[in-house]
Each structure stands twice: as C-alpha cells, then as structure tokens.
Coordinates of C-alpha atoms in Angstrom, one line a residue:
M1 CA -70.4 57.4 -111.9
R2 CA -70.0 58.2 -115.6
D3 CA -68.1 61.4 -114.7
T4 CA -65.8 59.6 -112.4
F5 CA -65.0 57.0 -115.1
L6 CA -64.3 59.8 -117.7
I7 CA -62.0 61.6 -115.2
A8 CA -60.1 58.3 -114.6
L9 CA -59.9 57.6 -118.3
Y10 CA -58.5 61.1 -119.2
A11 CA -56.0 61.0 -116.3
F12 CA -54.8 57.6 -117.3
A13 CA -54.4 58.6 -120.9
G14 CA -52.3 61.7 -120.0
A15 CA -50.1 59.8 -117.5
A16 CA -49.7 56.8 -119.8
G17 CA -48.3 59.0 -122.6
T18 CA -45.8 60.5 -120.2
G19 CA -44.9 57.1 -118.9
L20 CA -44.1 55.8 -122.4
L21 CA -41.9 58.8 -123.1
G22 CA -40.2 58.2 -119.8
A23 CA -39.6 54.5 -120.6
A24 CA -38.0 55.5 -123.9
A25 CA -35.8 58.1 -122.1
L26 CA -34.7 55.4 -119.6
R27 CA -33.8 53.1 -122.4
L28 CA -31.7 55.7 -124.0
L29 CA -29.9 56.6 -120.7
R30 CA -29.4 53.0 -119.5
R31 CA -25.7 53.3 -120.0
R32 CA -25.4 56.6 -118.2
S33 CA -25.1 57.5 -114.6
L34 CA -27.7 56.4 -112.1
T35 CA -28.3 60.1 -111.3
A36 CA -29.8 60.6 -114.8
S37 CA -32.1 57.6 -114.4
L38 CA -33.4 58.8 -111.0
A39 CA -34.0 62.3 -112.4
V40 CA -36.0 60.8 -115.3
V41 CA -38.0 58.7 -112.9
A42 CA -38.8 61.7 -110.7
T43 CA -39.6 63.8 -113.7
V44 CA -41.9 61.2 -115.2
G45 CA -43.8 60.9 -111.9
V46 CA -44.5 64.6 -111.7
V47 CA -45.1 65.2 -115.4
A48 CA -47.5 62.2 -115.5
M49 CA -49.5 63.7 -112.7
L50 CA -49.4 67.1 -114.4
A51 CA -50.5 65.6 -117.8
G52 CA -53.3 63.7 -116.1
T53 CA -54.4 66.9 -114.3
L54 CA -54.3 68.9 -117.5
A55 CA -56.3 66.3 -119.4
V56 CA -59.0 66.3 -116.8
A57 CA -59.0 70.1 -116.6
W58 CA -59.4 70.3 -120.3
A59 CA -62.2 67.7 -120.3
M60 CA -64.0 69.5 -117.4
F61 CA -63.4 73.0 -118.8
L62 CA -61.9 74.3 -115.5
S63 CA -61.3 78.0 -115.2
S64 CA -57.9 79.5 -116.0
H65 CA -57.5 80.4 -112.4
D66 CA -58.1 76.9 -111.1
L67 CA -55.8 75.5 -113.8
S68 CA -53.0 77.8 -112.9
V69 CA -53.3 76.9 -109.2
V70 CA -53.1 73.2 -110.0
T71 CA -50.2 73.8 -112.4
T72 CA -48.3 75.8 -109.8
V73 CA -48.8 73.1 -107.1
V74 CA -47.6 70.4 -109.5
A75 CA -44.6 72.5 -110.7
M76 CA -43.5 73.0 -107.0
A77 CA -43.8 69.2 -106.4
A78 CA -41.8 68.6 -109.6
V79 CA -39.0 70.9 -108.3
V80 CA -38.8 69.1 -104.9
S81 CA -39.0 65.6 -106.5
L82 CA -36.3 66.4 -109.0
A83 CA -34.0 67.9 -106.4
T84 CA -34.5 64.8 -104.1
A85 CA -33.8 62.5 -107.0
L86 CA -30.6 64.4 -107.9
L87 CA -29.4 64.3 -104.3
L88 CA -30.2 60.6 -104.0
G89 CA -28.5 59.8 -107.3
R90 CA -25.3 61.8 -106.4
W91 CA -25.2 59.9 -103.0
V92 CA -25.6 56.5 -104.6
V93 CA -23.0 57.3 -107.3
A94 CA -20.5 58.5 -104.7
R95 CA -20.9 55.3 -102.8
S96 CA -20.5 53.3 -106.0
R97 CA -17.3 55.1 -106.8
E98 CA -15.9 54.5 -103.4
L99 CA -16.8 50.8 -103.8
A100 CA -15.1 50.8 -107.3
L101 CA -11.9 52.4 -105.8
A102 CA -11.9 49.8 -103.0
A103 CA -12.3 47.0 -105.6
R104 CA -9.2 48.3 -107.5
S105 CA -7.1 47.1 -104.6
F106 CA -7.5 43.6 -105.8
G107 CA -4.1 42.5 -107.2
E108 CA -1.2 40.3 -106.6
D109 CA -0.9 41.3 -103.0
G110 CA -3.9 43.7 -102.5
D111 CA -6.7 43.2 -100.0
F112 CA -10.2 44.6 -100.3
A113 CA -11.0 47.3 -97.7
V114 CA -14.7 47.9 -97.1
P115 CA -15.7 51.6 -97.5
L116 CA -16.4 53.1 -94.1
V117 CA -19.3 55.3 -95.3
P118 CA -22.7 53.4 -95.1
A119 CA -24.3 52.6 -98.4
T120 CA -27.5 51.0 -99.7
A121 CA -28.3 47.4 -98.8
E122 CA -27.4 46.3 -102.3
L123 CA -24.0 48.0 -102.2
E124 CA -23.4 46.6 -98.7
E125 CA -24.1 43.1 -100.0
V126 CA -21.6 43.7 -102.9
S127 CA -19.0 44.9 -100.3
R128 CA -19.5 41.8 -98.2
E129 CA -19.1 39.6 -101.3
L130 CA -16.0 41.4 -102.4
A131 CA -14.5 41.1 -98.9
A132 CA -15.2 37.4 -98.8
T133 CA -13.6 37.0 -102.3
S134 CA -10.6 39.0 -101.1
A135 CA -10.2 36.6 -98.1
K136 CA -10.4 33.6 -100.4
L137 CA -7.9 35.1 -102.8
A138 CA -5.5 35.8 -99.9
E139 CA -5.8 32.2 -98.8
S140 CA -5.2 31.0 -102.4
R141 CA -2.1 33.2 -102.7
E142 CA -0.7 31.9 -99.5
R143 CA -1.3 28.3 -100.6
E144 CA 0.3 29.0 -103.9
R145 CA 3.4 30.5 -102.2
A146 CA 3.6 27.4 -99.9
L147 CA 3.3 25.1 -102.8
E148 CA 5.9 27.0 -104.8
T149 CA 8.3 26.8 -101.8
S150 CA 7.6 23.1 -101.5
R151 CA 8.3 22.6 -105.2
R152 CA 11.6 24.4 -105.0
E153 CA 12.6 22.4 -101.9
L154 CA 11.6 19.2 -103.6
V155 CA 13.5 19.8 -106.7
A156 CA 16.6 20.8 -104.7
W157 CA 16.4 17.7 -102.4
I158 CA 15.6 15.3 -105.1
S159 CA 18.5 16.6 -107.2
H160 CA 20.8 16.0 -104.3
D161 CA 19.3 12.6 -103.5
L162 CA 19.7 11.5 -107.1
R163 CA 23.2 12.9 -107.5
T164 CA 24.6 11.1 -104.5
P165 CA 23.6 7.5 -105.4
L166 CA 24.4 8.1 -109.1
A167 CA 27.9 9.2 -108.2
G168 CA 28.3 6.1 -106.1
L169 CA 27.0 3.8 -108.8
R170 CA 29.4 5.4 -111.3
A171 CA 32.4 5.1 -109.0
M172 CA 31.6 1.4 -108.2
S173 CA 30.9 0.5 -111.9
E174 CA 34.2 2.1 -112.9
A175 CA 36.1 0.3 -110.2
L176 CA 34.5 -3.0 -111.4
E177 CA 35.2 -2.2 -115.0
D178 CA 38.9 -1.4 -114.3
G179 CA 39.3 -4.5 -112.1
V180 CA 40.4 -2.5 -109.1
A181 CA 37.5 -3.5 -106.8
T182 CA 38.9 -5.4 -103.8
D183 CA 35.5 -7.0 -103.0
P184 CA 33.4 -7.3 -106.2
D185 CA 30.6 -9.1 -104.3
R186 CA 30.2 -6.2 -101.9
Y187 CA 30.2 -3.7 -104.8
H188 CA 27.4 -5.7 -106.5
K189 CA 25.3 -5.8 -103.4
Q190 CA 25.8 -2.1 -102.8
I191 CA 24.9 -1.3 -106.5
R192 CA 21.7 -3.3 -106.1
T193 CA 20.8 -1.5 -102.9
E194 CA 21.3 1.9 -104.5
V195 CA 19.3 0.9 -107.6
E196 CA 16.4 -0.3 -105.3
R197 CA 16.6 3.1 -103.5
L198 CA 16.4 5.0 -106.8
N199 CA 13.5 2.8 -107.9
D200 CA 11.6 3.6 -104.7
M201 CA 12.3 7.3 -105.2
V202 CA 11.0 7.2 -108.7
G203 CA 7.9 5.3 -107.6
D204 CA 7.2 7.9 -104.9
L205 CA 7.5 10.7 -107.4
F206 CA 5.2 8.9 -109.8
E207 CA 2.6 8.3 -107.1
L208 CA 2.8 12.0 -105.9
S209 CA 2.4 13.3 -109.5
R210 CA -0.7 11.2 -109.9
I211 CA -2.1 12.5 -106.6
H212 CA -1.4 16.2 -107.6
A213 CA -2.9 15.6 -111.0
G214 CA -6.1 14.1 -109.6
A215 CA -5.4 10.9 -111.5
L216 CA -5.3 8.6 -108.5
A217 CA -7.8 5.9 -109.5
L218 CA -9.2 4.1 -106.4
S219 CA -10.7 0.6 -106.4
P220 CA -12.4 0.5 -103.0
S221 CA -13.6 -2.7 -101.4
R222 CA -15.0 -3.7 -98.0
M223 CA -12.3 -5.0 -95.7
S224 CA -11.4 -5.2 -92.0
L225 CA -8.8 -2.9 -90.6
Y226 CA -7.5 -5.8 -88.5
D227 CA -6.3 -7.6 -91.7
L228 CA -5.0 -4.4 -93.2
V229 CA -2.9 -3.5 -90.1
G230 CA -1.8 -7.1 -89.7
D231 CA -0.3 -7.2 -93.2
A232 CA 1.4 -3.8 -92.7
L233 CA 3.0 -4.9 -89.5
A234 CA 4.3 -8.1 -91.1
G235 CA 5.8 -6.0 -93.9
A236 CA 7.5 -3.5 -91.6
D237 CA 8.8 -6.1 -89.1
P238 CA 12.2 -6.7 -90.9
L239 CA 12.9 -3.0 -90.9
A240 CA 11.9 -2.8 -87.2
R241 CA 14.2 -5.6 -86.3
E242 CA 17.0 -4.0 -88.2
H243 CA 16.6 -0.8 -86.2
G244 CA 15.9 -2.6 -82.9
V245 CA 12.4 -1.2 -82.6
R246 CA 9.4 -3.0 -81.2
L247 CA 6.2 -3.1 -83.2
V248 CA 2.9 -3.2 -81.2
G249 CA -0.5 -3.7 -82.6
D250 CA -2.7 -5.0 -79.8
R251 CA -5.3 -2.2 -80.0
V252 CA -6.7 -2.9 -83.4
E253 CA -10.4 -3.5 -83.6
P254 CA -11.9 -5.4 -86.6
V255 CA -13.7 -2.4 -87.9
P256 CA -14.9 -2.6 -91.6
V257 CA -13.9 0.1 -94.0
E258 CA -14.4 0.8 -97.7
V259 CA -10.9 1.5 -99.0
D260 CA -8.5 0.7 -101.8
G261 CA -6.5 -2.0 -100.1
K262 CA -3.3 -1.4 -102.1
E263 CA -3.2 2.4 -101.6
M264 CA -4.2 2.1 -97.9
S265 CA -1.4 -0.5 -97.4
R266 CA 0.9 2.1 -98.8
V267 CA -0.4 4.7 -96.3
L268 CA 0.3 2.3 -93.4
G269 CA 3.7 1.3 -94.8
N270 CA 4.8 4.9 -95.1
L271 CA 3.7 5.8 -91.6
L272 CA 5.4 2.7 -90.1
V273 CA 8.6 3.2 -92.0
N274 CA 8.7 6.9 -91.0
A275 CA 8.0 5.9 -87.3
I276 CA 10.6 3.2 -87.2
R277 CA 13.3 5.4 -88.7
R278 CA 12.6 8.2 -86.2
T279 CA 12.4 6.0 -83.2
P280 CA 15.6 5.2 -81.3
P281 CA 16.7 1.6 -80.7
D282 CA 14.7 -0.2 -78.0
G283 CA 11.8 2.2 -78.7
T284 CA 8.3 1.2 -79.5
V285 CA 6.0 1.9 -82.5
A286 CA 2.4 1.2 -81.7
V287 CA -0.5 0.9 -84.1
A288 CA -4.2 1.3 -83.1
A289 CA -7.5 1.2 -84.9
E290 CA -10.8 2.0 -83.4
R291 CA -14.1 3.8 -83.9
S292 CA -14.4 7.4 -82.9
P293 CA -17.4 8.7 -80.9
E294 CA -18.6 10.4 -84.1
G295 CA -18.7 7.0 -85.9
A296 CA -15.6 7.5 -88.1
V297 CA -12.6 5.1 -88.1
V298 CA -9.4 6.3 -86.5
L299 CA -6.1 4.6 -87.5
S300 CA -3.1 5.8 -85.5
V301 CA 0.7 5.2 -85.5
T302 CA 2.6 6.3 -82.4
D303 CA 6.4 6.6 -82.3
G304 CA 9.1 7.5 -79.9
C305 CA 10.8 10.3 -82.0
G306 CA 10.9 12.7 -79.1
G307 CA 8.3 15.1 -80.7
I308 CA 8.2 17.5 -83.6
P309 CA 8.9 21.2 -83.1
D310 CA 5.6 23.2 -82.9
E311 CA 6.7 25.4 -85.9
D312 CA 7.2 22.3 -88.0
L313 CA 3.9 20.6 -87.2
P314 CA 1.9 22.4 -89.9
R315 CA 4.5 21.3 -92.5
V316 CA 4.7 17.7 -91.7
F317 CA 2.6 16.5 -94.6
D318 CA 4.1 19.0 -97.1
T319 CA 6.0 17.7 -100.1
G320 CA 9.7 17.4 -99.3
W321 CA 9.4 17.9 -95.5
R322 CA 11.9 15.7 -93.7
G323 CA 12.1 17.1 -90.1
S324 CA 15.8 17.7 -90.2
H325 CA 18.3 19.4 -92.5
A326 CA 20.3 16.2 -92.8
R327 CA 20.4 14.8 -96.3
T328 CA 21.5 11.3 -95.4
P329 CA 19.9 8.4 -97.3
P330 CA 17.8 7.1 -94.3
A331 CA 16.0 10.5 -94.4
G332 CA 14.3 9.6 -97.6
A333 CA 13.1 12.0 -100.3
G334 CA 10.5 13.6 -98.1
L335 CA 7.6 12.3 -100.1
G336 CA 6.2 9.6 -97.9
L337 CA 3.9 11.7 -95.7
A338 CA 2.8 13.9 -98.6
I339 CA 1.7 10.7 -100.3
V340 CA -0.1 9.6 -97.1
R341 CA -2.1 12.8 -97.1
G342 CA -3.0 12.6 -100.8
I343 CA -4.2 9.0 -100.6
V344 CA -6.2 9.6 -97.4
E345 CA -7.9 12.7 -98.8
A346 CA -8.7 10.8 -101.9
H347 CA -10.6 8.4 -99.6
Q348 CA -12.6 11.4 -98.2
G349 CA -10.6 11.2 -95.0
R350 CA -7.9 13.4 -93.3
A351 CA -4.4 12.8 -91.9
T352 CA -3.2 14.7 -88.8
V353 CA -0.3 14.6 -86.4
R354 CA 0.2 15.8 -82.8
N355 CA 2.9 15.5 -80.2
I356 CA 2.6 13.2 -77.2
P357 CA 5.0 12.6 -74.3
G358 CA 8.1 11.1 -75.8
G359 CA 7.0 11.1 -79.5
C360 CA 4.2 12.0 -81.8
R361 CA 1.0 10.4 -83.0
F362 CA -0.1 10.2 -86.6
E363 CA -3.8 9.7 -87.1
V364 CA -5.7 8.8 -90.2
V365 CA -9.5 9.4 -90.0
L366 CA -11.6 7.5 -92.5
P367 CA -15.4 7.2 -93.0
A368 CA -16.8 4.0 -91.6
A369 CA -18.2 1.5 -94.1
A370 CA -22.0 1.4 -94.5
S371 CA -23.5 -1.3 -92.4

C-alpha cells in the first residue's frame, strides 16, 4: 500500500510540473493560432506521462533497459499525439478561415453564404447565427429602402400639395387687394377652405412625425366600441351626404376596449373619409365591430371603391400612398392611412386591408379589454 502511494505521489509530482509549464505556454500562446495551442496540449499530455514515468523509474531504480523501453513507447505516443493535434488544428483553422471569408461578405448589399465544408459544432453554431443576422440585415436594408422611397414621395407630393393652394391663395389675395375680384364673398369662402385644408395637412404631418418619433402619448380608458363608432359615423355623415354615399353601422357590438378615445376616433375618421371619397355616388360604406374567435376586437370599414390592385395592397398603409397618380385636392396628402397604422400599432393592434367583391375592407384588430 505504501509503495502504491509513493508511486502515485512521484507520478503526480512529475506530471504536475509539466502541467504548470504547459499552462504557462498556453498563456503565452493565447493570441496565436489554435494549432499551436492544440500542439501544446498534446505535448503536455505526453510529456506529463513521460515525466511521471521517469520519476517513478528513478524512485524504483528501474534498469536502464526497462527505462529505455518505457521512454521509447512514450516517445512514439508523443509523435502520434503531436501529429494528430497538428492535423486537427490545421483543419479547425481552415474552417475558421472559411468562416471568416464568408463573414466578410457582410456589407451594404452582401449576404452571408454558409461554408459548404462541415465544421465543428461550435463553428456550425456561429455560421447559423451569422446566417440569421444576414437575413435580418437584408430585411432591415429592404425596410430602409422602402422608407427612403416613401420619404422622397412624401416630400414631392407634399411640396406639390402645398404649392397649389398657396398659389391659389396668393392669386385670390392679390385680386382682392387690387379690387378686381368680381365676387369677393366667394373668394373669402374659397380662401377659408384652402386655409382649412392646409391646416389639416399640417396637422397630419405633425401627427405622423410624433408617430415616427415614438412620441405618441396615449391616454387609454375603457369604453364601448358602440359609442366610438356612433360618434365617428355622426362626424362623417355630412361628407357622406355631400358625396351621395350611404353610411351603415348596424353590425356594431357593444364590445369594451381599452383605447385612447381621441386617437381611435382619428383612426375611424380617417378610414371613413378614405372610404367615402373612394366610393362612387349611391354606394355604401359599412362599419362593423365584433369579437373575433381568438377573443380580439375587429373593427372594419367596407367601401365600394372597386378594389385595390394586388401590387398596391402591400403599400396601402405606407406614407404618401394615394392609390392613384392624380394629385387633385380630394386625393389628400396620402397620410391618413399611415396615421391609422401608426395609432393602431401604438395600441398593440394591427391594421390590414383586403379586397372584397366590389370594394375593399379595412380591418383594425385591437386587444379586448380585460374583464
């Protein structure tokens, strides 16, 4: 028992000394290639075994023949271990370089291509994460391009919409100032109409800027959709009469919701105004509100616009979208539906649109109020 303990002690002492030297070598080589570190690990393992063996041989006074045999066996094991470590290190380094070259494809328009040669589990995990990041960056670039396009269109359209009424106001004011206006009362009425239109446009721009800046402060309160829809229908009724459009709201359930009444009234008002202007005379705009099977609240506005082209459906809620190339005043500034989406998303809801026979249906899905 005592001999066994002494053998273990001498072997541990020899191996521990080698291990300490190996740890120091690894620390010095921590910034070098992985191949060097693997070579050090393999060398430490074999040298530690050799050192322990020599320490035991010295303590037990083995013959020189036995010692040479043991040393030869350990030396051969060291050669094989070192060669295996070098091969493994070179393979891992090659896979790492391939991964680094693939990662360099990240750029303004580059996509990450996963290396085809299999690698270690850790490198495969890194490849998957880089591929997922590449996909997210591609989506982000696409969104950025779409937003930049919308900004350019908005600036162009708003510039046109501001220039037209301002030119009219200038002409009418000059006519009144020079005393050449044949009907001053009509000019005054027209000036007021144009000023109100400009005021509405500025209000929409301010609201949209708050939404994009994340500064839209909501004051939610519990209310019934029945009252909310009723107020919106009453506010839109004069415009509907002017356009000869019928407003229908007989499918509105008294469902409770937690919303900001002022902002949600703006959502309904924008949807109704958009529907009335797009619906031909003698057409119908219907409003409905009900619970969905999933428990959410679905508020819908259905018009008779004849439908939206499929290629335009994804852009309906984009800033500046109008649905036509006409720049006439009734078309508006193209901000109403963008404001609708921003307010609805601020309420943790979503706004969608789809075509139906004869028109389209805008839906606002909101979380139901807690019971």
